PDB file with SEQRES, HELIX, SHEET and CRYST1 records, atoms N, CA, C and O in Angstrom:
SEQRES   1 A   77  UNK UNK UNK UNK UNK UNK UNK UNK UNK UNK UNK UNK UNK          
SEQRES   2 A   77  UNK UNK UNK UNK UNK UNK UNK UNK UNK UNK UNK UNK UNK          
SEQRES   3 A   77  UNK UNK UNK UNK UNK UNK UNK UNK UNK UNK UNK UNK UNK          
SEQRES   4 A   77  UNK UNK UNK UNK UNK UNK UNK UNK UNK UNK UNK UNK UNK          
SEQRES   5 A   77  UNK UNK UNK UNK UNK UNK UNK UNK UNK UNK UNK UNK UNK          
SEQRES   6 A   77  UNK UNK UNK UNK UNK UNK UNK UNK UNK UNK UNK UNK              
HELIX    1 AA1 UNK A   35  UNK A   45  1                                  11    
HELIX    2 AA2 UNK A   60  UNK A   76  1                                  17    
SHEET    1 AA1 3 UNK A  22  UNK A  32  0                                        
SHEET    2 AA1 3 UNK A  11  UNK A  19 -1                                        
SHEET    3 AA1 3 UNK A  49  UNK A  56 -1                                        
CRYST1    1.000    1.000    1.000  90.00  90.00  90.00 P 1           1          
ATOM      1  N   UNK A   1     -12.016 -34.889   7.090  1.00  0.00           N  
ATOM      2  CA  UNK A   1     -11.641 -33.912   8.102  1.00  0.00           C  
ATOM      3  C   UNK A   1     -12.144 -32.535   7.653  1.00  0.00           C  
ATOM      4  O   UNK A   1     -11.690 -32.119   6.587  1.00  0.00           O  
ATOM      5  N   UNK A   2     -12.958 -31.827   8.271  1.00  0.00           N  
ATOM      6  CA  UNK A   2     -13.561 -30.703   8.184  1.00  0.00           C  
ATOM      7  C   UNK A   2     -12.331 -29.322   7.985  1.00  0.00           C  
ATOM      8  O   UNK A   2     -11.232 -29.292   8.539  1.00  0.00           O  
ATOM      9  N   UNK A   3     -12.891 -28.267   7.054  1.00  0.00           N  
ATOM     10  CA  UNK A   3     -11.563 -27.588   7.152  1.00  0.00           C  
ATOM     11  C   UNK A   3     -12.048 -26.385   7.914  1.00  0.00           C  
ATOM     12  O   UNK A   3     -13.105 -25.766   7.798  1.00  0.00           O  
ATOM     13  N   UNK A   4     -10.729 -26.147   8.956  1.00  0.00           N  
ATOM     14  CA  UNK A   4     -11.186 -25.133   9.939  1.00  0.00           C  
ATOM     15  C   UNK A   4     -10.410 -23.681   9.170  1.00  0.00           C  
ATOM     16  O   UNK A   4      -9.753 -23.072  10.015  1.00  0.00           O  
ATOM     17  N   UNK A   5     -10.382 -23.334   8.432  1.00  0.00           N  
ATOM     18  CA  UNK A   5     -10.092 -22.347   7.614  1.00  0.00           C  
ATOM     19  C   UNK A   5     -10.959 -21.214   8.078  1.00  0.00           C  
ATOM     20  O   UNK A   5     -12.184 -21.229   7.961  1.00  0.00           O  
ATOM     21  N   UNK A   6     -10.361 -20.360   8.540  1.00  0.00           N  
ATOM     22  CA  UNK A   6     -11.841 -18.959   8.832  1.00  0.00           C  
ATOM     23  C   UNK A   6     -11.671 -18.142   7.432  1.00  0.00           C  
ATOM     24  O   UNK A   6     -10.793 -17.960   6.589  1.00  0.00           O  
ATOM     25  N   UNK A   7     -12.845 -17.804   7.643  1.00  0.00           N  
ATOM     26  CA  UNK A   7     -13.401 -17.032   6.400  1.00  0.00           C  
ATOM     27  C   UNK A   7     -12.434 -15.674   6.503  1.00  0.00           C  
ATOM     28  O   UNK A   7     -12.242 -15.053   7.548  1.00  0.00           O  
ATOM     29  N   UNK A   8     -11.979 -15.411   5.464  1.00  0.00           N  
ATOM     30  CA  UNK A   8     -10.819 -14.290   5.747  1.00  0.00           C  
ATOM     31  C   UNK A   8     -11.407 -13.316   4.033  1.00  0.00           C  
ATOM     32  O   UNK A   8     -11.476 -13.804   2.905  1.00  0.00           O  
ATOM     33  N   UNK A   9     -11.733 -11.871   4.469  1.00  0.00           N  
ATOM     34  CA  UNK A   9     -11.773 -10.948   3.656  1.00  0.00           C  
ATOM     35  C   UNK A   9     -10.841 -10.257   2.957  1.00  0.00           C  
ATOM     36  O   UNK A   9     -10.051  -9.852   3.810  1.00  0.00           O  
ATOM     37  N   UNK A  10     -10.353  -9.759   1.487  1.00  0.00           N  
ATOM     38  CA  UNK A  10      -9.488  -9.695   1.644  1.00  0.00           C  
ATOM     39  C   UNK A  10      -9.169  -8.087   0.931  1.00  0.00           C  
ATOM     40  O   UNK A  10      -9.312  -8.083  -0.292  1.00  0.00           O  
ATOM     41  N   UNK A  11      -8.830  -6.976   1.447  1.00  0.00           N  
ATOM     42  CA  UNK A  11      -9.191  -5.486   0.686  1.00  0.00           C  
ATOM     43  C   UNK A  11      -8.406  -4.969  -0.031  1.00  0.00           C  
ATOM     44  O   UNK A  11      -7.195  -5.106   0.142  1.00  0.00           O  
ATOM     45  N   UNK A  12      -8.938  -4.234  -1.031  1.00  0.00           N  
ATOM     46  CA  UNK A  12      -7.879  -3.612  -1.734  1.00  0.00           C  
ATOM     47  C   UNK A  12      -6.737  -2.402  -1.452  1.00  0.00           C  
ATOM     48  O   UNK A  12      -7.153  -1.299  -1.809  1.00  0.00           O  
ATOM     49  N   UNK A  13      -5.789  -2.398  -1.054  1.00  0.00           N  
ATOM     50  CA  UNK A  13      -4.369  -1.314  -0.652  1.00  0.00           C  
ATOM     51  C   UNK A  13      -3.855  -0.982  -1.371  1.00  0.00           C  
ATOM     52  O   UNK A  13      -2.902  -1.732  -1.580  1.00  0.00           O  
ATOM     53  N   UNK A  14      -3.896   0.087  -2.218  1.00  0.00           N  
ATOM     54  CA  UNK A  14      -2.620   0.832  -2.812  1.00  0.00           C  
ATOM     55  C   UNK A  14      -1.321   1.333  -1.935  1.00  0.00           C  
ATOM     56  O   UNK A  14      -1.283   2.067  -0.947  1.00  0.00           O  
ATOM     57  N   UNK A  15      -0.493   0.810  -2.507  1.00  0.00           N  
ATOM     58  CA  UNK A  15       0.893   1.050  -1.604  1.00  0.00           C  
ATOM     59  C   UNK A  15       1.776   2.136  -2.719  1.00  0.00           C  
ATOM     60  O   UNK A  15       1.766   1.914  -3.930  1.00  0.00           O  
ATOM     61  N   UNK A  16       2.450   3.204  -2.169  1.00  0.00           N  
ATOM     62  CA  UNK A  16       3.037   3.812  -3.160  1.00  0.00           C  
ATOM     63  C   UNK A  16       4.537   3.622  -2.480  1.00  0.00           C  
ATOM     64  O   UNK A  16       4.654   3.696  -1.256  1.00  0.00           O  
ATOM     65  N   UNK A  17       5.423   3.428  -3.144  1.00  0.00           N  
ATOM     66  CA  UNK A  17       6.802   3.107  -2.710  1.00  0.00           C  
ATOM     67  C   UNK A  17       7.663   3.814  -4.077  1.00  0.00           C  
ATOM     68  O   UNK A  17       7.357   4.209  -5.202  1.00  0.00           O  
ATOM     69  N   UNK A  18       9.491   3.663  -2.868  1.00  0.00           N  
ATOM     70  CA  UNK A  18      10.446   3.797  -3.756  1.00  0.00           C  
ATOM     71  C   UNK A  18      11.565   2.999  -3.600  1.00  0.00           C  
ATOM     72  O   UNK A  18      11.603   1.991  -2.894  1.00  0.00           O  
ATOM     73  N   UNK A  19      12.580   3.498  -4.333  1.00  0.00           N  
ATOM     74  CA  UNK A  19      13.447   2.477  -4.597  1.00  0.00           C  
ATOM     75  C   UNK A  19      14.889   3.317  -4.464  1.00  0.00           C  
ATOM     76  O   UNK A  19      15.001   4.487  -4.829  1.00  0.00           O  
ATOM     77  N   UNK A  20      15.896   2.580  -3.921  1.00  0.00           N  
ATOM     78  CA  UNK A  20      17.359   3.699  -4.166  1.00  0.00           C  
ATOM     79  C   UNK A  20      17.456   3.877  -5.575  1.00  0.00           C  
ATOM     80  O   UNK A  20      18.264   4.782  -5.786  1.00  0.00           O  
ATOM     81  N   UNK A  21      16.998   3.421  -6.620  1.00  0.00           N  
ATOM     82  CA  UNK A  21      17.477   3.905  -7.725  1.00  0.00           C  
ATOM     83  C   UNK A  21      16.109   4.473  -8.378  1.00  0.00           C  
ATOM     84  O   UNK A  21      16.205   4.691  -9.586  1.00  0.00           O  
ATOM     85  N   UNK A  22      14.748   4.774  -7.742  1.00  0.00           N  
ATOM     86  CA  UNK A  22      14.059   5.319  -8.406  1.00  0.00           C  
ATOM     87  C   UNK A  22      13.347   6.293  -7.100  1.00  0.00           C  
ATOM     88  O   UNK A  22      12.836   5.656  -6.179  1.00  0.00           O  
ATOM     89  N   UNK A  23      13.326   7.551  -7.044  1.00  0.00           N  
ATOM     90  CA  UNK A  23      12.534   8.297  -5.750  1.00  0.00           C  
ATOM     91  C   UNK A  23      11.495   8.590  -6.007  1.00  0.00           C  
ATOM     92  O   UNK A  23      10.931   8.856  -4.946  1.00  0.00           O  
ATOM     93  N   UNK A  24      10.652   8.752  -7.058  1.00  0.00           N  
ATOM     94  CA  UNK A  24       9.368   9.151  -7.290  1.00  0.00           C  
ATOM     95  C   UNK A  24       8.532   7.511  -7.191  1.00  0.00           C  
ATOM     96  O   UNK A  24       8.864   6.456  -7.730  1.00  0.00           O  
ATOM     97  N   UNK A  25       7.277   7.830  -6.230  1.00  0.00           N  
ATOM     98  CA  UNK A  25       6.230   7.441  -5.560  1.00  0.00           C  
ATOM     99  C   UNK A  25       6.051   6.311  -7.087  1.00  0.00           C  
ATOM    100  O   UNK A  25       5.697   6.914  -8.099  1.00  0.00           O  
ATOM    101  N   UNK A  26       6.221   5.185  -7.198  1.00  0.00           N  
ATOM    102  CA  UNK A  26       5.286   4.293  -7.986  1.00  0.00           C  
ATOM    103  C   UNK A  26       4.519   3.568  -6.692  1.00  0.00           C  
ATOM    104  O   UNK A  26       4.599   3.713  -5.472  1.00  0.00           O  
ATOM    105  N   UNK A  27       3.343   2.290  -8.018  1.00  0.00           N  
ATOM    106  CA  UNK A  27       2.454   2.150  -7.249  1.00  0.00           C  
ATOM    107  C   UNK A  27       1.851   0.749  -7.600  1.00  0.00           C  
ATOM    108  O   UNK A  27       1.616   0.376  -8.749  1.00  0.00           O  
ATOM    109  N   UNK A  28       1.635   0.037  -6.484  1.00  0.00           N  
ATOM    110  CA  UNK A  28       1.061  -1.325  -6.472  1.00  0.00           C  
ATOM    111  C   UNK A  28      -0.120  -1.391  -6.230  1.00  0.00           C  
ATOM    112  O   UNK A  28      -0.561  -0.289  -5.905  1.00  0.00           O  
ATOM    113  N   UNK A  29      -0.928  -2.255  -6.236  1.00  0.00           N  
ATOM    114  CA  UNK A  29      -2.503  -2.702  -5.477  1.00  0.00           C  
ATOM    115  C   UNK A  29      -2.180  -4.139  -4.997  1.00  0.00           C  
ATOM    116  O   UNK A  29      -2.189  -5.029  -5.847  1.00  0.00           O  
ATOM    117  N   UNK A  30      -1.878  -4.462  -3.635  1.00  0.00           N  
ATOM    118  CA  UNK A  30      -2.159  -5.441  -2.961  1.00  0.00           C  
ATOM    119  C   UNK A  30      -3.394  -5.789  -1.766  1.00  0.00           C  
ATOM    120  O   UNK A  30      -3.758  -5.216  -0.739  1.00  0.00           O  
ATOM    121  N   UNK A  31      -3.799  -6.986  -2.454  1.00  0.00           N  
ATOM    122  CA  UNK A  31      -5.318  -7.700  -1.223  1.00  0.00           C  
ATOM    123  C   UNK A  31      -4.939  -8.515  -0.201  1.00  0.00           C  
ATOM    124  O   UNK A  31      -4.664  -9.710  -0.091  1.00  0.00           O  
ATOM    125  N   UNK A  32      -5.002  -7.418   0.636  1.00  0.00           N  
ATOM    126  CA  UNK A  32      -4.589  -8.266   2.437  1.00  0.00           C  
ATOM    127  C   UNK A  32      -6.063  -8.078   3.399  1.00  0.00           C  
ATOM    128  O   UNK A  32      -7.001  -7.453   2.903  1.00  0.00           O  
ATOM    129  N   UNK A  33      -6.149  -8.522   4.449  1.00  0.00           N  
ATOM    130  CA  UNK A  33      -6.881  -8.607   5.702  1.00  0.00           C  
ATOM    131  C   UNK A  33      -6.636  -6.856   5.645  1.00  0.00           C  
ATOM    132  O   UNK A  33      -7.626  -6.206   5.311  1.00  0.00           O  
ATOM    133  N   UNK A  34      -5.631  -6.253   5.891  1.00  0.00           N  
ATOM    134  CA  UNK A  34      -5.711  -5.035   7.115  1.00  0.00           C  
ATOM    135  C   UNK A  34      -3.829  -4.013   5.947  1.00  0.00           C  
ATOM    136  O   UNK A  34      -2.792  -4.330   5.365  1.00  0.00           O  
ATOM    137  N   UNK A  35      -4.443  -3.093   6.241  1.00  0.00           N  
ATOM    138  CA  UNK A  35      -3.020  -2.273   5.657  1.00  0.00           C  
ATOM    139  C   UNK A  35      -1.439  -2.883   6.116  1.00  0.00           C  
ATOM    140  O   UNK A  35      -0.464  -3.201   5.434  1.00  0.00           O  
ATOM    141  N   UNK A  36      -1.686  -2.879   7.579  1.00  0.00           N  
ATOM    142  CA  UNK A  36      -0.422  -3.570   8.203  1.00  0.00           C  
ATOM    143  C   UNK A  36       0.020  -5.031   7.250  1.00  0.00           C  
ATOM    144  O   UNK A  36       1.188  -5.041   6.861  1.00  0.00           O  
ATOM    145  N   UNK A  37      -0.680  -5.999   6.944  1.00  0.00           N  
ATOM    146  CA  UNK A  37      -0.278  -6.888   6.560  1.00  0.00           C  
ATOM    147  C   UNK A  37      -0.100  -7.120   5.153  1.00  0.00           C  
ATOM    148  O   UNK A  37       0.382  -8.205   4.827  1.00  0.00           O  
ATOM    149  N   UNK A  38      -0.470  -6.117   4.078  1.00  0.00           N  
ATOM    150  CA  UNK A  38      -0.477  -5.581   2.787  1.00  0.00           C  
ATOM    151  C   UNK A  38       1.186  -4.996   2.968  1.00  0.00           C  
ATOM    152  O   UNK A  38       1.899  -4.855   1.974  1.00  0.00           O  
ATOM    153  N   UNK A  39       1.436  -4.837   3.685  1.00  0.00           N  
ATOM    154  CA  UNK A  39       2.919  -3.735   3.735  1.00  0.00           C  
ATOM    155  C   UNK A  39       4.162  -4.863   3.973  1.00  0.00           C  
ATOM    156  O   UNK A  39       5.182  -4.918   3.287  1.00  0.00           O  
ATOM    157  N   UNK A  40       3.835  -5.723   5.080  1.00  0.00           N  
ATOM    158  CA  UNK A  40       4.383  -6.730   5.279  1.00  0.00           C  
ATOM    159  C   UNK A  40       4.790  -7.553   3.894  1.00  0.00           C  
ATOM    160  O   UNK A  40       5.903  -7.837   3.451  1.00  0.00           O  
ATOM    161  N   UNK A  41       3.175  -7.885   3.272  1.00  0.00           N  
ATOM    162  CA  UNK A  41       3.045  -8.343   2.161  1.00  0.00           C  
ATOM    163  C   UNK A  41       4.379  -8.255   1.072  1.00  0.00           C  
ATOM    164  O   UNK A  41       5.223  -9.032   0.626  1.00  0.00           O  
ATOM    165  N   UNK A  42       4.066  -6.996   0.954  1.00  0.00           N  
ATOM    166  CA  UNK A  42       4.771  -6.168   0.093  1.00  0.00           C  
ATOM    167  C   UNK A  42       6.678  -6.310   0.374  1.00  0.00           C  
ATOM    168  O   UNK A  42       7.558  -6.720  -0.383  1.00  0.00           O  
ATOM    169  N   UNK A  43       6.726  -5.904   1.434  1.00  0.00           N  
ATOM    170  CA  UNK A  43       7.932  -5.493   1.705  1.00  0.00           C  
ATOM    171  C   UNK A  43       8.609  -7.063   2.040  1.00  0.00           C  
ATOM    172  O   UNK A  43       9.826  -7.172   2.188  1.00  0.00           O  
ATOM    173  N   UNK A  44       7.633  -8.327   2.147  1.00  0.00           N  
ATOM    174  CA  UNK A  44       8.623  -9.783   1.959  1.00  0.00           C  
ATOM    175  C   UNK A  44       8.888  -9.582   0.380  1.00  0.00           C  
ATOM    176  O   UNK A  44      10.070  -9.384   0.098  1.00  0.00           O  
ATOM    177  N   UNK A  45       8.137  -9.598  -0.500  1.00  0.00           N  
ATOM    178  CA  UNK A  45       8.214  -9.301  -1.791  1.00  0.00           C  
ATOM    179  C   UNK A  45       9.239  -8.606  -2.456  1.00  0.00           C  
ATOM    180  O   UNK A  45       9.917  -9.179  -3.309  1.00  0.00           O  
ATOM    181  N   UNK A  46       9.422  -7.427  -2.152  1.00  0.00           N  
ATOM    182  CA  UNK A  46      10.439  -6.332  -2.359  1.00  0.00           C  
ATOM    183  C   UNK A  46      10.745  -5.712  -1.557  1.00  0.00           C  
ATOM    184  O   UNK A  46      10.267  -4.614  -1.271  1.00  0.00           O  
ATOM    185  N   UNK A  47      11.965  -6.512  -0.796  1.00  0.00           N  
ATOM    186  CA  UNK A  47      13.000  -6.113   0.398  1.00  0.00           C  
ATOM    187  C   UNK A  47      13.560  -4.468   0.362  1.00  0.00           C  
ATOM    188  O   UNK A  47      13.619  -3.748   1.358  1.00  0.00           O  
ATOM    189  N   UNK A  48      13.892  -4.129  -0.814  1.00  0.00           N  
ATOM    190  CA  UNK A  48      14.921  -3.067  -1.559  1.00  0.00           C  
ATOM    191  C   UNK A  48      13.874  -2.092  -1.491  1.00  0.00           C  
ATOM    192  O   UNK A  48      14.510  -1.040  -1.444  1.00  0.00           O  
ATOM    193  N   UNK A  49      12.770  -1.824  -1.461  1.00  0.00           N  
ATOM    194  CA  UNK A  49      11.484  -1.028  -1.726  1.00  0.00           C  
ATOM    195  C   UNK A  49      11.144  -0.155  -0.389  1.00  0.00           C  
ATOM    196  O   UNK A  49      11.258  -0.850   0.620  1.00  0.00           O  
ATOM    197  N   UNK A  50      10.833   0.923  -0.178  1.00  0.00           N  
ATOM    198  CA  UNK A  50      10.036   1.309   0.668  1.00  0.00           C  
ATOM    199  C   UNK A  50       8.833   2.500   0.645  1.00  0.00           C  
ATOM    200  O   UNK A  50       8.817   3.580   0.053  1.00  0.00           O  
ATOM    201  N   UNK A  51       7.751   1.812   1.602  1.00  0.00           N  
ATOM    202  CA  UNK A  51       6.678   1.884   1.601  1.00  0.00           C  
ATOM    203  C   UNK A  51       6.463   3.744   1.687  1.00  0.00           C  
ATOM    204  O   UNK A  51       7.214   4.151   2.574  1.00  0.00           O  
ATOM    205  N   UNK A  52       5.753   4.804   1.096  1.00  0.00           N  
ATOM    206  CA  UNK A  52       5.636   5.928   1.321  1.00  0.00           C  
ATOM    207  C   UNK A  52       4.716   6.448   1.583  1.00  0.00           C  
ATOM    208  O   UNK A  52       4.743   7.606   2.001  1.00  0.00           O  
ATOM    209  N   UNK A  53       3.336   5.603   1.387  1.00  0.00           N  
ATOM    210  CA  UNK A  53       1.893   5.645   1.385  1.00  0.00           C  
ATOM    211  C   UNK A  53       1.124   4.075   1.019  1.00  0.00           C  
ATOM    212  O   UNK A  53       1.223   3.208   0.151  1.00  0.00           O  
ATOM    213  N   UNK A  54       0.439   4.290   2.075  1.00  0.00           N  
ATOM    214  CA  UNK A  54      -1.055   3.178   2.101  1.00  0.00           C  
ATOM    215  C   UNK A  54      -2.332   3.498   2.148  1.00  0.00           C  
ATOM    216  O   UNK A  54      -2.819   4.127   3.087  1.00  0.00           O  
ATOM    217  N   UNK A  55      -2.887   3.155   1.290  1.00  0.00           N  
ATOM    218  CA  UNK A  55      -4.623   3.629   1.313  1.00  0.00           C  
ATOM    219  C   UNK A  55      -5.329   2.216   0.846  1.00  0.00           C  
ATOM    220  O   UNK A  55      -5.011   1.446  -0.061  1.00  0.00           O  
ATOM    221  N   UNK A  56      -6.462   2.160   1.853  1.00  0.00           N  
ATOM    222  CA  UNK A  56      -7.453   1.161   1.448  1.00  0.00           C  
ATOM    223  C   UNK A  56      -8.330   2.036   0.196  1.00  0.00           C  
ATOM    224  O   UNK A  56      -9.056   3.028   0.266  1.00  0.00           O  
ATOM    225  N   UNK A  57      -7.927   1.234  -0.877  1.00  0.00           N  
ATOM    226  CA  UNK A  57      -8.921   1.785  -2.344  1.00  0.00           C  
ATOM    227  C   UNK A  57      -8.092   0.699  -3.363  1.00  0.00           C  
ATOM    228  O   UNK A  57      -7.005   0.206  -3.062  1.00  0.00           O  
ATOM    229  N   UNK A  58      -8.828   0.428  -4.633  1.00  0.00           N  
ATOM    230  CA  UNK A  58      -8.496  -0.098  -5.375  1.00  0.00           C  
ATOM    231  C   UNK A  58      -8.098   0.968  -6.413  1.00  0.00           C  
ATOM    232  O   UNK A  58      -7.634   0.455  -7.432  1.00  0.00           O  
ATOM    233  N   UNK A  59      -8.144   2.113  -6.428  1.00  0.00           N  
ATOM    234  CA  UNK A  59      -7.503   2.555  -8.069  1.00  0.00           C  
ATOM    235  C   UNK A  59      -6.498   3.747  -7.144  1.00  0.00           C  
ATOM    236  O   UNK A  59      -6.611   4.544  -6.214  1.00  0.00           O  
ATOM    237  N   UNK A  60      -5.451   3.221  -8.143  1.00  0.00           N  
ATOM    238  CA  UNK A  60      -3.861   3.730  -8.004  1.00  0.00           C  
ATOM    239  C   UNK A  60      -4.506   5.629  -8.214  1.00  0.00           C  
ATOM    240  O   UNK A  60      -4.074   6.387  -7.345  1.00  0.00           O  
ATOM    241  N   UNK A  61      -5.202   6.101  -9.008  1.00  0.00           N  
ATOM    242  CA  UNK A  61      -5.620   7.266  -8.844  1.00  0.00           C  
ATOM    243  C   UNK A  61      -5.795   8.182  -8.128  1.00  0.00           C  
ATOM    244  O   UNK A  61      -5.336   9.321  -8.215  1.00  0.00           O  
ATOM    245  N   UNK A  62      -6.808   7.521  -6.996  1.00  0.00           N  
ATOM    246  CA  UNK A  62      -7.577   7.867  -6.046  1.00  0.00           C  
ATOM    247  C   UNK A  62      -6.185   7.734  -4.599  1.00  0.00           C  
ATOM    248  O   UNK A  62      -6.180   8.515  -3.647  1.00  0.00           O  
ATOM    249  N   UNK A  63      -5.497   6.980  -4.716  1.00  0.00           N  
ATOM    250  CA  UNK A  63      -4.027   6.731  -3.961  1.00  0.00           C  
ATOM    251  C   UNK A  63      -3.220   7.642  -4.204  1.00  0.00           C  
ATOM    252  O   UNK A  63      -2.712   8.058  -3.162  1.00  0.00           O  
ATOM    253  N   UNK A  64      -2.752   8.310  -5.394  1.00  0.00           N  
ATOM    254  CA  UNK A  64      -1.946   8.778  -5.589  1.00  0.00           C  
ATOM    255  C   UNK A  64      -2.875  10.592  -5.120  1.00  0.00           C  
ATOM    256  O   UNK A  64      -2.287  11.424  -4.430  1.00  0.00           O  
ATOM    257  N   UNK A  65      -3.776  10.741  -5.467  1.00  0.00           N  
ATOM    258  CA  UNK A  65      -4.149  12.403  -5.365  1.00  0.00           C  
ATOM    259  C   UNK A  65      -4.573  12.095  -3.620  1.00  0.00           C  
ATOM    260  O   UNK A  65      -4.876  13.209  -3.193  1.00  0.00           O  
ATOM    261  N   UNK A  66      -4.673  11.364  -2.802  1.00  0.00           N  
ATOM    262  CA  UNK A  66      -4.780  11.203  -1.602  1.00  0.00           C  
ATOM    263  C   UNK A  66      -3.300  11.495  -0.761  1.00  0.00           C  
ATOM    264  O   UNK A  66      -3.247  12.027   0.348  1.00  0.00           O  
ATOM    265  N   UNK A  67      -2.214  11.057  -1.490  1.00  0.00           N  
ATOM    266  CA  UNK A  67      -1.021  11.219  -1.274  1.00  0.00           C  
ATOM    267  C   UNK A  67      -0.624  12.649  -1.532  1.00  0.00           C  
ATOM    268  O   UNK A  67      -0.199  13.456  -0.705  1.00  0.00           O  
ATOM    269  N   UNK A  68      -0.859  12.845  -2.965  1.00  0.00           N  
ATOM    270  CA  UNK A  68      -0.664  14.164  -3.216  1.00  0.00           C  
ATOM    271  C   UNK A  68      -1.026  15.555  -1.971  1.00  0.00           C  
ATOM    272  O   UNK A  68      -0.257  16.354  -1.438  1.00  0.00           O  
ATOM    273  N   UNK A  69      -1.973  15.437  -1.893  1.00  0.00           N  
ATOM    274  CA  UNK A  69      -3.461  16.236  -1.128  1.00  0.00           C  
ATOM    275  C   UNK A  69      -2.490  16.229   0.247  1.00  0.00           C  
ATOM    276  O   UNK A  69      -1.953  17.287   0.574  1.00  0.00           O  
ATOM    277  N   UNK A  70      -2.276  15.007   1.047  1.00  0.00           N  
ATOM    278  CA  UNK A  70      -1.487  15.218   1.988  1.00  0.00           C  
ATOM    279  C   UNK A  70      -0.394  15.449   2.364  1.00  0.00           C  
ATOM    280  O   UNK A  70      -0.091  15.318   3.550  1.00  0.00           O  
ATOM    281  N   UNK A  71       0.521  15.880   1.370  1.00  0.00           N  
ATOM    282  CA  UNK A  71       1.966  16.060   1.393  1.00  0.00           C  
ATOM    283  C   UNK A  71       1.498  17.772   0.689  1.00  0.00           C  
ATOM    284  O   UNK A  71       2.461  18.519   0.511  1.00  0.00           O  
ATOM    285  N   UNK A  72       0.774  18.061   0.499  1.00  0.00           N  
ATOM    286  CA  UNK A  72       0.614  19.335   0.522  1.00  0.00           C  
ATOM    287  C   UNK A  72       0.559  20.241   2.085  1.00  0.00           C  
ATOM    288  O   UNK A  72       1.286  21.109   2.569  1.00  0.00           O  
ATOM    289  N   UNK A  73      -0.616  19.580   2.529  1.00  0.00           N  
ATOM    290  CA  UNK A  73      -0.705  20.116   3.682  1.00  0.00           C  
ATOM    291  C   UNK A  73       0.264  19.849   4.842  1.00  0.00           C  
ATOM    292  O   UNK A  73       0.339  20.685   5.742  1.00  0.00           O  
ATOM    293  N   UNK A  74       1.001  18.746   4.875  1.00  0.00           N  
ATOM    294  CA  UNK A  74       2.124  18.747   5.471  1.00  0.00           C  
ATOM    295  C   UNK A  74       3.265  20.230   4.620  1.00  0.00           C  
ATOM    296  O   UNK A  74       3.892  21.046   5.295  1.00  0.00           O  
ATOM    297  N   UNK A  75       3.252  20.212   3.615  1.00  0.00           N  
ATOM    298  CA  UNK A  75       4.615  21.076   3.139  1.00  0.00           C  
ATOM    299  C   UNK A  75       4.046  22.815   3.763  1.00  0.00           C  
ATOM    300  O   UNK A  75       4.837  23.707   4.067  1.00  0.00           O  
ATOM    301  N   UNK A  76       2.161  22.961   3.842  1.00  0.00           N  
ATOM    302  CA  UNK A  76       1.729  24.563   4.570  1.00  0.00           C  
ATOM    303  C   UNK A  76       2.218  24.807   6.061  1.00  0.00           C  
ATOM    304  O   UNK A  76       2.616  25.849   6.584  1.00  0.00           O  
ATOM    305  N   UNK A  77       2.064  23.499   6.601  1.00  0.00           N  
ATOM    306  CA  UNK A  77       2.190  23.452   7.970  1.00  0.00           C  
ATOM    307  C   UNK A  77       3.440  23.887   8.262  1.00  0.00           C  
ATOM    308  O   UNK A  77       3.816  23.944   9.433  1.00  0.00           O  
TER     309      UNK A  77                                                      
END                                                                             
């Protein structure tokens, strides 16, 4: 029986989340199809967690000063 499996890509998401007992931004790298389903991902995983930032990139770096960068300009506005 032939397998009808579609070819599925799969990208790198940094997710930065918190926790009731921890508020500062830590940070995962999960490989999903699409951000939406990286979060999903995530959040079957760790119910207790929530999501504060998503970026398609693989280094937690480049996630975190992307986060940074925009919570700046939200705090001028």
């Amino acid at each position: 029986m032939p397998n009808k499996q579609k070819d599925v890509t799969l990208l790198p998401f940094v997710l930065l989340y918190t926790t009731d007992t921890f508020n500062v931004p830590d940070a995962i790298t999960v490989y999903a199809e699409d951000s939406e389903k990286a979060e999903e991902s995530f959040i079957s995983a760790f119910p207790d967690a929530s999501v504060v930032w998503i970026v398609q990139t693989a280094s937690i770096e480049d996630a975190y000063t992307a986060y940074h960068e925009e919570s700046a300009i939200e705090e001028a506005v």
